Short mmCIF file of C-alpha atoms in Angstrom, two decimals:
data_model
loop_
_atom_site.label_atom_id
_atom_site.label_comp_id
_atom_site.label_asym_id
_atom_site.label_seq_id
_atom_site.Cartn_x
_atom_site.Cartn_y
_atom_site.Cartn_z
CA UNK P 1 7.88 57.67 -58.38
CA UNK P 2 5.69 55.91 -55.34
CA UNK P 3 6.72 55.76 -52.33
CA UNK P 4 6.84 52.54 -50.44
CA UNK P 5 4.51 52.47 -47.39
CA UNK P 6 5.70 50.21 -44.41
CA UNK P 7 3.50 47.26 -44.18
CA UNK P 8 0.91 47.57 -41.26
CA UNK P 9 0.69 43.88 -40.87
CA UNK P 10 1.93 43.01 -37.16
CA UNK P 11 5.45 41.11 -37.69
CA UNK P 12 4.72 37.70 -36.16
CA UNK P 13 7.47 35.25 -34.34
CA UNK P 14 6.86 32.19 -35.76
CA UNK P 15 9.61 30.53 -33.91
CA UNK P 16 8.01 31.22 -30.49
CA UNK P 17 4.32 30.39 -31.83
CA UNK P 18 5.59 27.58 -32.64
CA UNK P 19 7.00 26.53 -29.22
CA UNK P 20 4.40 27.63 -27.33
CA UNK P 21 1.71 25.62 -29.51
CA UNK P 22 4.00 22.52 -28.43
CA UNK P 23 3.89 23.62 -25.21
CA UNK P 24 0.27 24.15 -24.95
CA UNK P 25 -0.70 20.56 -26.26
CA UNK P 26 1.94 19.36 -23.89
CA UNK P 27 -0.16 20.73 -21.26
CA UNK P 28 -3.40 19.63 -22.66
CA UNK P 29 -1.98 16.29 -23.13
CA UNK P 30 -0.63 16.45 -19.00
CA UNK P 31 -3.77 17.87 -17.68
CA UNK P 32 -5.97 15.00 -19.26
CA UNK P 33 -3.07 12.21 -18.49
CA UNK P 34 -5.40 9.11 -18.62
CA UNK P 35 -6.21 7.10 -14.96
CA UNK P 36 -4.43 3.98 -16.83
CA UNK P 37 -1.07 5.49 -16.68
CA UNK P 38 -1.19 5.52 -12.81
CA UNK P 39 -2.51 1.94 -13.03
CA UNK P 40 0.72 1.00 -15.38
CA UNK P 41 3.17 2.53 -13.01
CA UNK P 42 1.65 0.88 -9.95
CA UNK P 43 1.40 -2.62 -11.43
CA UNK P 44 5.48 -1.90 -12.52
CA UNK P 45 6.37 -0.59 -9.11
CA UNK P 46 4.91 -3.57 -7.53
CA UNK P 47 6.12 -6.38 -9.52
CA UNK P 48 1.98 -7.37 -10.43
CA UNK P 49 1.07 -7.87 -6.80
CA UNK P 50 -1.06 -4.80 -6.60
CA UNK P 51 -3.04 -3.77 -9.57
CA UNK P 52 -5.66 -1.06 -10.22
CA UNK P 53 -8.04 -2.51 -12.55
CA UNK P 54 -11.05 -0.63 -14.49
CA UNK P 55 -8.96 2.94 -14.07
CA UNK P 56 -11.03 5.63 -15.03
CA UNK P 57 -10.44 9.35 -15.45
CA UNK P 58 -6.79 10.69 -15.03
CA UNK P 59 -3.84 10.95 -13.09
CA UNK P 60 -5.15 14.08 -11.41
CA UNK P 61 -8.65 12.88 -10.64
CA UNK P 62 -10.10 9.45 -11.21
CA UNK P 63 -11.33 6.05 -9.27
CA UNK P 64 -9.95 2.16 -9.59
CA UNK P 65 -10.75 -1.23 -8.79
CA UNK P 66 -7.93 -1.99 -5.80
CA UNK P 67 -7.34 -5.88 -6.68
CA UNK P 68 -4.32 -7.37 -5.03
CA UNK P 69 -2.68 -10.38 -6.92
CA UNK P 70 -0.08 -13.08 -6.02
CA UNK P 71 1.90 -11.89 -8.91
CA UNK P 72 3.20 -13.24 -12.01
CA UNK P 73 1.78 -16.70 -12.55
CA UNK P 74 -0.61 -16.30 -9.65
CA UNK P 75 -4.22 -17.06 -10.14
CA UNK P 76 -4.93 -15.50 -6.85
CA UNK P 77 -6.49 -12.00 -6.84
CA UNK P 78 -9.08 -10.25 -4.85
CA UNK P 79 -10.58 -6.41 -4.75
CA UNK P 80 -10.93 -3.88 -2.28
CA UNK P 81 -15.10 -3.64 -2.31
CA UNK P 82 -15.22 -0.59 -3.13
CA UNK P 83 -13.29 1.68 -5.63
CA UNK P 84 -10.41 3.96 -4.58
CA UNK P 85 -11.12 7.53 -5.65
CA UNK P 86 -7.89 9.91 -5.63
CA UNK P 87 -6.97 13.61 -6.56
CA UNK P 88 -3.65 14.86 -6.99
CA UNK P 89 -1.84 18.70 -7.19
CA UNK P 90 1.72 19.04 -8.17
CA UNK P 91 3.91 19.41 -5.44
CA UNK P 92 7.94 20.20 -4.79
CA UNK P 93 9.92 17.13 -6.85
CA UNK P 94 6.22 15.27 -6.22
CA UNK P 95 2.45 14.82 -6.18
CA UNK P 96 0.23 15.76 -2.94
CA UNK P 97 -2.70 12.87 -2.92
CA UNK P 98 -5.66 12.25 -0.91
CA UNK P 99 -6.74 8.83 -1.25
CA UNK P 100 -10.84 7.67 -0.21
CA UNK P 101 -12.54 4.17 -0.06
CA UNK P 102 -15.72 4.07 1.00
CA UNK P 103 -15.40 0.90 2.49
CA UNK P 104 -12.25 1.83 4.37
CA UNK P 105 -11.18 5.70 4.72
CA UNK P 106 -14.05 7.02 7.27
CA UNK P 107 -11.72 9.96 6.22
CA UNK P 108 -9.89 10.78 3.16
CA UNK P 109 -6.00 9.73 3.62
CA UNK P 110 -3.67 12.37 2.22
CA UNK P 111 -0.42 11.52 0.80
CA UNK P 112 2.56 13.42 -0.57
CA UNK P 113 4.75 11.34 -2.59
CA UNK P 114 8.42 12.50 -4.19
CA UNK P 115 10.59 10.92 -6.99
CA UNK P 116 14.16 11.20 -7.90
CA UNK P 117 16.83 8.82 -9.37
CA UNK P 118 16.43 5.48 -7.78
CA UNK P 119 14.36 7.18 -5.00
CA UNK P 120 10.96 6.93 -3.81
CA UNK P 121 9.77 8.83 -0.54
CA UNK P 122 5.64 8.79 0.77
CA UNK P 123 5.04 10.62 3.45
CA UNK P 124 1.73 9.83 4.73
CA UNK P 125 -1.21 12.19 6.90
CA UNK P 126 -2.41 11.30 9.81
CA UNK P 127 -5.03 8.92 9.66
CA UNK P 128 -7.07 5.78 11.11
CA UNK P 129 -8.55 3.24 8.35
CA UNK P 130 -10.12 0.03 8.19
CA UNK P 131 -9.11 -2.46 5.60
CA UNK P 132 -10.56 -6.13 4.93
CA UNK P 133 -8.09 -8.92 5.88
CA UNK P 134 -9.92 -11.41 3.34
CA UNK P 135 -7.70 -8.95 0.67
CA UNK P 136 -4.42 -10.78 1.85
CA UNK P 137 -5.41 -13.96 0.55
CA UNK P 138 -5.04 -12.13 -3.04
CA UNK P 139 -1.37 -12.27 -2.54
CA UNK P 140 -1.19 -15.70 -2.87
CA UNK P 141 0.91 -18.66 -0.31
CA UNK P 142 0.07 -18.58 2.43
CA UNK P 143 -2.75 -15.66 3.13
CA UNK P 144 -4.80 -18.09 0.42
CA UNK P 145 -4.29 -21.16 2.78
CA UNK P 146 -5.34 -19.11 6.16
CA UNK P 147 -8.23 -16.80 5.05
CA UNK P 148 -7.98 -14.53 7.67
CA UNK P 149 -11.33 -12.75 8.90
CA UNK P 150 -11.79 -9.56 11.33
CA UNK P 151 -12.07 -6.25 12.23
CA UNK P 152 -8.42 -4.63 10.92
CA UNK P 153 -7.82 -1.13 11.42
CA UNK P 154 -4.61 1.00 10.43
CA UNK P 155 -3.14 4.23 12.37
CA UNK P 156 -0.23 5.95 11.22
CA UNK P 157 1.42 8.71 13.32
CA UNK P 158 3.91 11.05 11.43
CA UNK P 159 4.84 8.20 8.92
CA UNK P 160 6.54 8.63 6.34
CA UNK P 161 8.64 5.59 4.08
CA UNK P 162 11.76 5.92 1.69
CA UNK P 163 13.61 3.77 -1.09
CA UNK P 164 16.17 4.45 -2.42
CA UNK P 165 19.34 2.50 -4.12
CA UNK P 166 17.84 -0.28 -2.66
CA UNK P 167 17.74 0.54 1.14
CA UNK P 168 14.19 1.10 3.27
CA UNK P 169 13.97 3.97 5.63
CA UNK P 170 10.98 4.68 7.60
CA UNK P 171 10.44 7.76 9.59
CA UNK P 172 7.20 7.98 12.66
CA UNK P 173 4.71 5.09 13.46
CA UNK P 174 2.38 2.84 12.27
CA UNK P 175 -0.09 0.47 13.67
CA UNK P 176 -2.34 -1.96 13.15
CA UNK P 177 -4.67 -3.33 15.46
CA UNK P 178 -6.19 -6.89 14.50
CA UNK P 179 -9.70 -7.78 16.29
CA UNK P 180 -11.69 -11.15 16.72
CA UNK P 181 -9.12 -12.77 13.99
CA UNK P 182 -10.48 -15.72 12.50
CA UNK P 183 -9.14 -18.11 9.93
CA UNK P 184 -10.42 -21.03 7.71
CA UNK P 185 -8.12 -23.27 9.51
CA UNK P 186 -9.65 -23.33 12.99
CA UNK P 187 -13.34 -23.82 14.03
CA UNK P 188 -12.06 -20.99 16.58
CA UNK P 189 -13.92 -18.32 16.24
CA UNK P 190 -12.66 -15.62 17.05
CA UNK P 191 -8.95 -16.82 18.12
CA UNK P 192 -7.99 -13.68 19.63
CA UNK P 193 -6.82 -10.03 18.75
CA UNK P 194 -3.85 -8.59 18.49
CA UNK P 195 -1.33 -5.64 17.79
CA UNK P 196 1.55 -5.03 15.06
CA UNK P 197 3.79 -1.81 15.34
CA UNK P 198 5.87 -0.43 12.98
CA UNK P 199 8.37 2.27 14.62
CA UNK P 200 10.60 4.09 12.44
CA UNK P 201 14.17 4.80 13.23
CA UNK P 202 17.95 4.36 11.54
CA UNK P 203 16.95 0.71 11.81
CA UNK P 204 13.06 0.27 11.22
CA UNK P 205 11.18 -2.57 13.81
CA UNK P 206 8.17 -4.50 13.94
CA UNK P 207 6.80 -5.81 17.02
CA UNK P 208 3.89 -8.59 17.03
CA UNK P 209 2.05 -8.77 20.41
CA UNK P 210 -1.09 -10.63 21.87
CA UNK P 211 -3.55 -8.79 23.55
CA UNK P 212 -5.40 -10.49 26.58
CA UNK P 213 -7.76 -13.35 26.31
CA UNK P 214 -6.38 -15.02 23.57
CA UNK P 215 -6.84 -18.18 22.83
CA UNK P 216 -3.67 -18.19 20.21
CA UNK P 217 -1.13 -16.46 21.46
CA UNK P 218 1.55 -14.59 18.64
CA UNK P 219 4.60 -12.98 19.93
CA UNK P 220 7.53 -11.54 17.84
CA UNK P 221 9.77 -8.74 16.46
CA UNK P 222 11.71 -7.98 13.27
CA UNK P 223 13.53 -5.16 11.74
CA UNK P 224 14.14 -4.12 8.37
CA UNK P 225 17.74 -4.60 6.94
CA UNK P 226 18.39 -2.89 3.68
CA UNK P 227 14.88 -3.57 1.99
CA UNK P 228 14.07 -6.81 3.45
CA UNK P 229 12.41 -7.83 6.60
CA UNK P 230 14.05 -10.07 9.23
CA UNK P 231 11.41 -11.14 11.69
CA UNK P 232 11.43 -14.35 14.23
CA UNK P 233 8.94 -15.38 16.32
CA UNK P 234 6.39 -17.37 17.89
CA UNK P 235 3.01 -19.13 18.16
CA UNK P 236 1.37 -20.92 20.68
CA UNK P 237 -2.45 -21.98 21.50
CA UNK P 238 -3.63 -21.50 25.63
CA UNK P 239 -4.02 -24.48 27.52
CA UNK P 240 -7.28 -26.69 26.38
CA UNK P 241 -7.05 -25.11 22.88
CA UNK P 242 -4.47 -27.45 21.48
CA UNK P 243 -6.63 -29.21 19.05
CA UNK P 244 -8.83 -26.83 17.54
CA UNK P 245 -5.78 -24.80 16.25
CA UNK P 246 -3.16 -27.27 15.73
CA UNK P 247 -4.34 -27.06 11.49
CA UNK P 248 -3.12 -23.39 11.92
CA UNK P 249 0.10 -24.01 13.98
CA UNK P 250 1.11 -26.50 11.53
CA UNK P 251 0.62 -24.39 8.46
CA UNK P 252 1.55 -20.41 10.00
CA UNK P 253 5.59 -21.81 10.73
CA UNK P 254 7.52 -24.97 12.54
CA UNK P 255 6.55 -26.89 14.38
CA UNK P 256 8.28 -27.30 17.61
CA UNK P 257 6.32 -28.85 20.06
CA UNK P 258 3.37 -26.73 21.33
CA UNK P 259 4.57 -23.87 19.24
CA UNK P 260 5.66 -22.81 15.78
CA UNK P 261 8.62 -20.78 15.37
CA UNK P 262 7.63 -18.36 12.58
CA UNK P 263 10.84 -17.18 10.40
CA UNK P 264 10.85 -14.16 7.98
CA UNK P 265 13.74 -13.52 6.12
#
């Protein structure tokens, strides 16, 4: 009588060839995440206002159109001039970014951005850009009615910005320094420059101030409660410029007077 010979095929574990062909394509499929899932989640995130149109390549390296909008209903929308080109790594909880325009980012911006339930937090490298003012009037009232023009450029200093359940917390500095500011609305050109500051802190502030030799003169501060800004000030042309920007004072907040009081929130 024969003798059975053990088989000399390899026994094979179907069960965990099984999982680790699902995980494979689910790491394909990851990997090659297409550049229009990014665009879907930043067009969600920001309720339509800012968009990234034409995505191409993926999540972890691609370009887009930067085209802000006023929103739902809004035929206002304008683009950045050039494309914004990212890469992303996985981080902790996160993604680490670094962000280029070459109309904008003399260097590349990096960013490290984390997500949890009902919580956002960016923490931002840093950097000194220049951005295009025209790209407010995108948004929509009033930024389409002023049409600002100038030389804007953006500094942030250990920044770093947080939602979550609703509340805004903002950690270092930001500022933006506004040169030879123009707008549609005056034959002024340029009406002056100017400097916004954003200081972080248990209560986040903004502080609006003129810088000398300008012929409209802003002034103001705000800070942030919960998620919304609270800001009040004012606006006021120098002596002898009354008339050339009295379109703008009329349109920018109330009039009272010489001035407009401008109210946010």
């Amino acid at each position: 009588m024969a003798t059975a010979r053990p088989s000399l095929a390899p026994h094979v574990p179907w069960g965990w060839a099984g999982a680790g062909a699902v995980l494979g394509l689910l790491l394909a499929l990851l990997l090659g995440a297409p550049a229009h899932w990014l665009a879907s989640a930043l067009d969600q995130a920001s309720g339509g206002r800012v968009q990234l149109a034409d995505p191409r390549g993926t999540v972890w390296q691609g370009s887009g159109q930067l085209v802000f909008t006023g929103g739902s209903g809004s035929n206002d929308a304008l683009a950045l001039p050039s494309r914004l080109a990212w890469t992303a790594r996985p981080a902790w909880a996160g993604l680490h970014l670094v962000l280029r325009a070459d109309c904008c980012t003399p260097q590349p911006v990096p960013l490290d951005a984390r997500f949890g339930w009902q919580r956002m937090h960016l923490a931002f490298g840093d950097a000194r850009s220049q951005w295009p003012p025209a790209l407010l009037a995108g948004l929509g009232t009033p930024w389409n009615t002023i049409q600002l023009d100038g030389d804007f450029t953006l500094a942030t200093q250990g920044l770093s910005v947080e939602w979550a359940e609703g509340r805004l917390s903002v950690a270092g500095r930001a500022e933006l320094l506004a040169q030879r500011v123009s707008s549609r609305l005056s034959t002024l050109r340029p009406m002056g420059s100017y400097r916004i500051t954003v200081s972080g802190g248990n209560v986040p502030t903004l502080q609006l101030e003129t810088l000398e030799g300008s012929p409209l003169e802003l002034a103001g501060s705000g800070q942030w409660v919960g998620s919304r800004l609270r800001f009040s000030g004012t606006a006021s042309a120098a002596p002898g410029r009354e008339e050339a920007l009295s379109n703008l004072l009329n349109i920018i907040g109330r009039r009272s007077g010489a001035r407009s009081i401008i109210s946010i929130g």
